[in-house]
Amino acid sequence: DIQMTQSPSSLSASVGDRVTITCRASQGISNYLAWYQQRPGKVPKLLIYAASTLHSGVPSRFSGSASGTDFTLTISSLQPEDVATYFCQNYYSAPRTFGPGTKVDIK
Amino acid sequence: EVQLVESGGGLVQPGGSLRLSCAASGLIFSDYYMDWVRQAPGKGLEWVGRCRDKVNSYATEYAASVRGRFTISRDDSKNSVYLQMNSLKTEDTAIYYCTRVRSGSYYDYWGQGTLVTVSS
């Protein structure tokens, strides 16, 4: 099975800060990676698919990139509504594993 | 607007069974694979399984943790997908989400989830 790791597990940043979350796959998954945002008490929402394609309606301050088996989610200017846990997911092959999540809050 | 509405969750004893349903609207249901994803209280997301479309013979696949105990099926005439859960264990306690699989890949729509609690 492909294992997904994320770092950091949590972070605290100020409004307006640039925030970067990293996801690493245990083996190559090409660009078959998605990012989801889960606000507290809410249902997960798709942010990015194919490693760097922004889903419809997602603010442009969110972006994704890939380098080998490392993937990055960047929030260019953190907003209060971005307080959430962010999960990456491999959809290259079954089982379609998720990363453990990165909790983002406001300092 | 696409809507996915799960139902059927509740409290069940270890070893018991439960059947979850997910009713879809606002989409051509038969065109899409459907997955189930679960989330234990305070934990991360875990893929449970998939049911493909008619073109792919409604083929299913499962996570190792549920294989042999859980069965996914669908009824395109009712725009619904189901998760039959047997031999339930305490570690199956979670919110269960049904999801629409876009392009056979990622999840662009999620239901609101239904809570399954396995406890004596």
Short mmCIF file of C-alpha atoms in Angstrom, two decimals:
data_model
loop_
_atom_site.label_atom_id
_atom_site.label_comp_id
_atom_site.label_asym_id
_atom_site.label_seq_id
_atom_site.Cartn_x
_atom_site.Cartn_y
_atom_site.Cartn_z
CA ASP A 1 0.00 0.00 0.00
CA ILE A 2 1.08 3.57 -0.63
CA GLN A 3 1.60 5.50 2.60
CA MET A 4 0.96 9.22 2.78
CA THR A 5 2.67 11.42 5.36
CA GLN A 6 2.07 15.10 6.06
CA SER A 7 4.07 17.78 7.80
CA PRO A 8 3.64 19.59 9.99
CA SER A 9 0.84 17.90 11.93
CA SER A 10 -0.30 21.32 13.07
CA LEU A 11 0.64 24.94 12.67
CA SER A 12 -0.39 28.33 13.94
CA ALA A 13 0.04 31.40 11.77
CA SER A 14 -1.12 35.00 11.60
CA VAL A 15 -3.72 36.36 9.22
CA GLY A 16 -1.98 37.27 5.99
CA ASP A 17 0.87 34.81 6.45
CA ARG A 18 1.98 32.41 3.75
CA VAL A 19 1.36 28.82 4.87
CA THR A 20 2.88 25.69 3.36
CA ILE A 21 1.86 22.10 4.03
CA THR A 22 3.79 19.15 2.68
CA CYS A 23 2.54 15.69 1.76
CA ARG A 24 4.86 12.83 0.82
CA ALA A 25 3.93 9.56 -0.87
CA SER A 26 5.87 6.39 -0.07
CA GLN A 27 6.19 5.66 -3.79
CA GLY A 28 5.49 7.39 -7.06
CA ILE A 29 1.89 8.42 -7.68
CA SER A 30 2.48 10.71 -10.66
CA ASN A 31 0.18 13.69 -10.06
CA TYR A 32 -2.73 11.61 -8.72
CA LEU A 33 -3.06 13.65 -5.57
CA ALA A 34 -5.93 15.68 -4.12
CA TRP A 35 -6.14 18.11 -1.22
CA TYR A 36 -9.24 18.48 0.97
CA GLN A 37 -10.15 21.06 3.58
CA GLN A 38 -12.23 20.10 6.60
CA ARG A 39 -13.40 22.98 8.74
CA PRO A 40 -14.25 22.15 12.36
CA GLY A 41 -17.45 20.11 12.54
CA LYS A 42 -17.93 20.20 8.77
CA VAL A 43 -17.71 17.86 5.81
CA PRO A 44 -14.44 17.68 3.84
CA LYS A 45 -14.31 19.81 0.70
CA LEU A 46 -12.17 19.36 -2.40
CA LEU A 47 -9.57 22.09 -2.88
CA ILE A 48 -7.12 20.77 -5.45
CA TYR A 49 -6.86 17.74 -7.71
CA ALA A 50 -4.18 16.47 -10.06
CA ALA A 51 -1.70 17.92 -7.57
CA SER A 52 -2.09 21.50 -8.80
CA THR A 53 -5.51 22.06 -10.38
CA LEU A 54 -7.76 24.31 -8.34
CA HIS A 55 -11.31 22.99 -7.95
CA SER A 56 -14.10 25.26 -9.10
CA GLY A 57 -14.98 27.98 -6.59
CA VAL A 58 -11.84 27.58 -4.48
CA PRO A 59 -10.11 30.91 -3.73
CA SER A 60 -6.98 31.59 -5.72
CA ARG A 61 -4.89 31.99 -2.55
CA PHE A 62 -4.78 28.19 -2.50
CA SER A 63 -2.27 26.47 -4.77
CA GLY A 64 -0.65 23.08 -5.14
CA SER A 65 2.60 21.80 -6.54
CA ALA A 66 4.47 18.56 -6.94
CA SER A 67 8.07 17.41 -7.09
CA GLY A 68 8.58 13.68 -7.38
CA THR A 69 6.80 12.12 -4.43
CA ASP A 70 6.55 15.41 -2.52
CA PHE A 71 3.46 17.57 -2.80
CA THR A 72 2.81 21.01 -1.38
CA LEU A 73 -0.33 22.93 -0.54
CA THR A 74 0.23 26.66 -0.17
CA ILE A 75 -2.11 29.30 1.21
CA SER A 76 -0.63 32.58 0.00
CA SER A 77 -2.37 34.78 2.55
CA LEU A 78 -4.03 32.99 5.47
CA GLN A 79 -7.59 34.08 6.22
CA PRO A 80 -9.70 33.38 9.32
CA GLU A 81 -11.99 31.10 7.32
CA ASP A 82 -9.00 28.89 6.45
CA VAL A 83 -8.91 27.48 9.99
CA ALA A 84 -9.31 23.80 9.22
CA THR A 85 -7.58 20.47 8.91
CA TYR A 86 -6.09 19.75 5.50
CA PHE A 87 -5.77 16.23 4.11
CA CYS A 88 -3.93 14.98 1.06
CA GLN A 89 -5.11 11.85 -0.74
CA ASN A 90 -3.51 9.45 -3.17
CA TYR A 91 -5.86 8.31 -5.90
CA TYR A 92 -3.20 6.59 -7.98
CA SER A 93 -4.17 3.19 -6.69
CA ALA A 94 -6.25 1.40 -4.12
CA PRO A 95 -6.32 1.71 -1.19
CA ARG A 96 -6.88 5.41 -1.80
CA THR A 97 -4.98 6.50 1.26
CA PHE A 98 -5.25 9.85 2.96
CA GLY A 99 -2.53 11.66 4.82
CA PRO A 100 -3.02 12.07 8.59
CA GLY A 101 -3.95 15.73 8.23
CA THR A 102 -2.48 19.12 9.10
CA LYS A 103 -4.42 21.31 11.50
CA VAL A 104 -4.15 25.03 10.74
CA ASP A 105 -5.23 27.73 13.15
CA ILE A 106 -4.77 31.44 13.65
CA LYS A 107 -2.11 32.76 15.99
CA GLU B 1 -27.12 21.10 -7.38
CA VAL B 2 -25.60 17.77 -6.46
CA GLN B 3 -26.75 16.39 -3.12
CA LEU B 4 -25.74 13.19 -1.37
CA VAL B 5 -27.76 12.23 1.69
CA GLU B 6 -26.71 9.33 3.89
CA SER B 7 -28.99 7.50 6.29
CA GLY B 8 -29.06 4.35 8.37
CA GLY B 9 -26.46 5.10 11.01
CA GLY B 10 -26.97 4.37 14.67
CA LEU B 11 -25.88 2.35 17.68
CA VAL B 12 -25.16 -1.34 17.15
CA GLN B 13 -23.55 -4.00 19.30
CA PRO B 14 -20.24 -5.62 18.34
CA GLY B 15 -20.89 -8.44 15.92
CA GLY B 16 -24.04 -6.79 14.65
CA SER B 17 -25.02 -5.51 11.23
CA LEU B 18 -26.12 -2.21 9.77
CA ARG B 19 -27.01 -1.02 6.27
CA LEU B 20 -26.23 2.53 5.24
CA SER B 21 -27.88 4.23 2.30
CA CYS B 22 -26.84 7.23 0.25
CA ALA B 23 -29.43 8.93 -1.94
CA ALA B 24 -28.11 11.13 -4.73
CA SER B 25 -29.79 13.94 -6.62
CA GLY B 26 -28.77 16.61 -9.10
CA LEU B 27 -26.50 14.33 -11.11
CA ILE B 28 -26.66 11.51 -13.64
CA PHE B 29 -25.99 8.97 -10.93
CA SER B 30 -25.36 6.06 -13.26
CA ASP B 31 -22.37 7.86 -14.80
CA TYR B 32 -20.30 7.88 -11.62
CA TYR B 33 -18.32 5.60 -9.39
CA MET B 34 -19.31 6.04 -5.75
CA ASP B 35 -17.01 5.60 -2.75
CA TRP B 36 -17.53 5.35 0.98
CA VAL B 37 -15.07 7.13 3.29
CA ARG B 38 -15.16 7.05 7.08
CA GLN B 39 -13.78 9.16 9.90
CA ALA B 40 -13.44 7.88 13.45
CA PRO B 41 -14.18 10.50 16.13
CA GLY B 42 -11.36 13.02 16.21
CA LYS B 43 -9.34 11.08 13.66
CA GLY B 44 -8.43 11.28 9.99
CA LEU B 45 -10.12 10.04 6.85
CA GLU B 46 -10.11 6.39 5.77
CA TRP B 47 -11.20 5.09 2.39
CA VAL B 48 -13.67 2.21 2.86
CA GLY B 49 -14.52 1.07 -0.63
CA ARG B 50 -15.78 1.74 -4.14
CA CYS B 51 -18.61 0.72 -6.43
CA ARG B 52 -17.98 1.33 -10.11
CA ASP B 53 -20.60 2.04 -12.77
CA LYS B 54 -22.58 -0.29 -15.04
CA VAL B 55 -20.01 0.07 -17.83
CA ASN B 56 -17.48 -1.42 -15.42
CA SER B 57 -19.87 -4.14 -14.26
CA TYR B 58 -20.51 -2.46 -10.92
CA ALA B 59 -17.16 -3.82 -9.77
CA THR B 60 -16.30 -3.20 -6.13
CA GLU B 61 -13.13 -2.94 -4.11
CA TYR B 62 -12.54 -2.57 -0.40
CA ALA B 63 -10.02 -1.51 2.19
CA ALA B 64 -8.31 -4.44 3.86
CA SER B 65 -9.82 -3.43 7.22
CA VAL B 66 -13.38 -4.10 5.98
CA ARG B 67 -12.92 -6.66 3.22
CA GLY B 68 -15.11 -9.72 3.79
CA ARG B 69 -17.34 -7.85 6.25
CA PHE B 70 -18.63 -4.88 4.25
CA THR B 71 -20.42 -4.93 0.89
CA ILE B 72 -21.11 -1.97 -1.36
CA SER B 73 -23.96 -2.08 -3.87
CA ARG B 74 -25.97 0.41 -5.87
CA ASP B 75 -29.37 0.78 -7.50
CA ASP B 76 -29.16 3.22 -10.39
CA SER B 77 -32.95 3.24 -10.73
CA LYS B 78 -33.11 4.72 -7.22
CA ASN B 79 -29.99 6.90 -7.54
CA SER B 80 -28.68 5.20 -4.44
CA VAL B 81 -25.58 3.45 -3.14
CA TYR B 82 -25.51 1.20 -0.11
CA LEU B 83 -22.99 -0.04 2.46
CA GLN B 84 -23.90 -3.30 4.14
CA MET B 85 -21.78 -3.71 7.26
CA ASN B 86 -21.64 -7.09 8.99
CA SER B 87 -19.60 -8.44 11.92
CA LEU B 88 -19.13 -4.90 13.18
CA LYS B 89 -16.26 -4.12 15.51
CA THR B 90 -15.78 -1.27 17.96
CA GLU B 91 -13.10 0.12 15.64
CA ASP B 92 -15.73 0.59 12.93
CA THR B 93 -17.20 3.44 14.97
CA ALA B 94 -17.05 6.47 12.68
CA ILE B 95 -18.90 8.96 10.58
CA TYR B 96 -19.49 7.35 7.18
CA TYR B 97 -19.52 9.60 4.13
CA CYS B 98 -20.59 8.70 0.63
CA THR B 99 -18.70 10.53 -2.09
CA ARG B 100 -19.00 11.08 -5.81
CA VAL B 101 -15.89 10.03 -7.64
CA ARG B 102 -14.99 12.49 -10.37
CA SER B 103 -13.19 11.12 -13.42
CA GLY B 104 -12.69 7.88 -11.55
CA SER B 105 -10.31 9.72 -9.27
CA TYR B 106 -11.01 12.34 -6.59
CA TYR B 107 -14.11 13.29 -4.59
CA ASP B 108 -15.86 16.45 -5.68
CA TYR B 109 -19.03 15.92 -3.63
CA TRP B 110 -19.49 14.51 -0.14
CA GLY B 111 -22.60 13.70 1.80
CA GLN B 112 -23.14 15.12 5.27
CA GLY B 113 -22.24 11.79 6.82
CA THR B 114 -24.00 9.34 9.11
CA LEU B 115 -22.63 8.25 12.49
CA VAL B 116 -22.18 4.58 13.25
CA THR B 117 -21.42 3.67 16.85
CA VAL B 118 -20.42 0.11 17.66
CA SER B 119 -20.62 -0.45 21.39
CA SER B 120 -22.05 -2.82 23.93
#
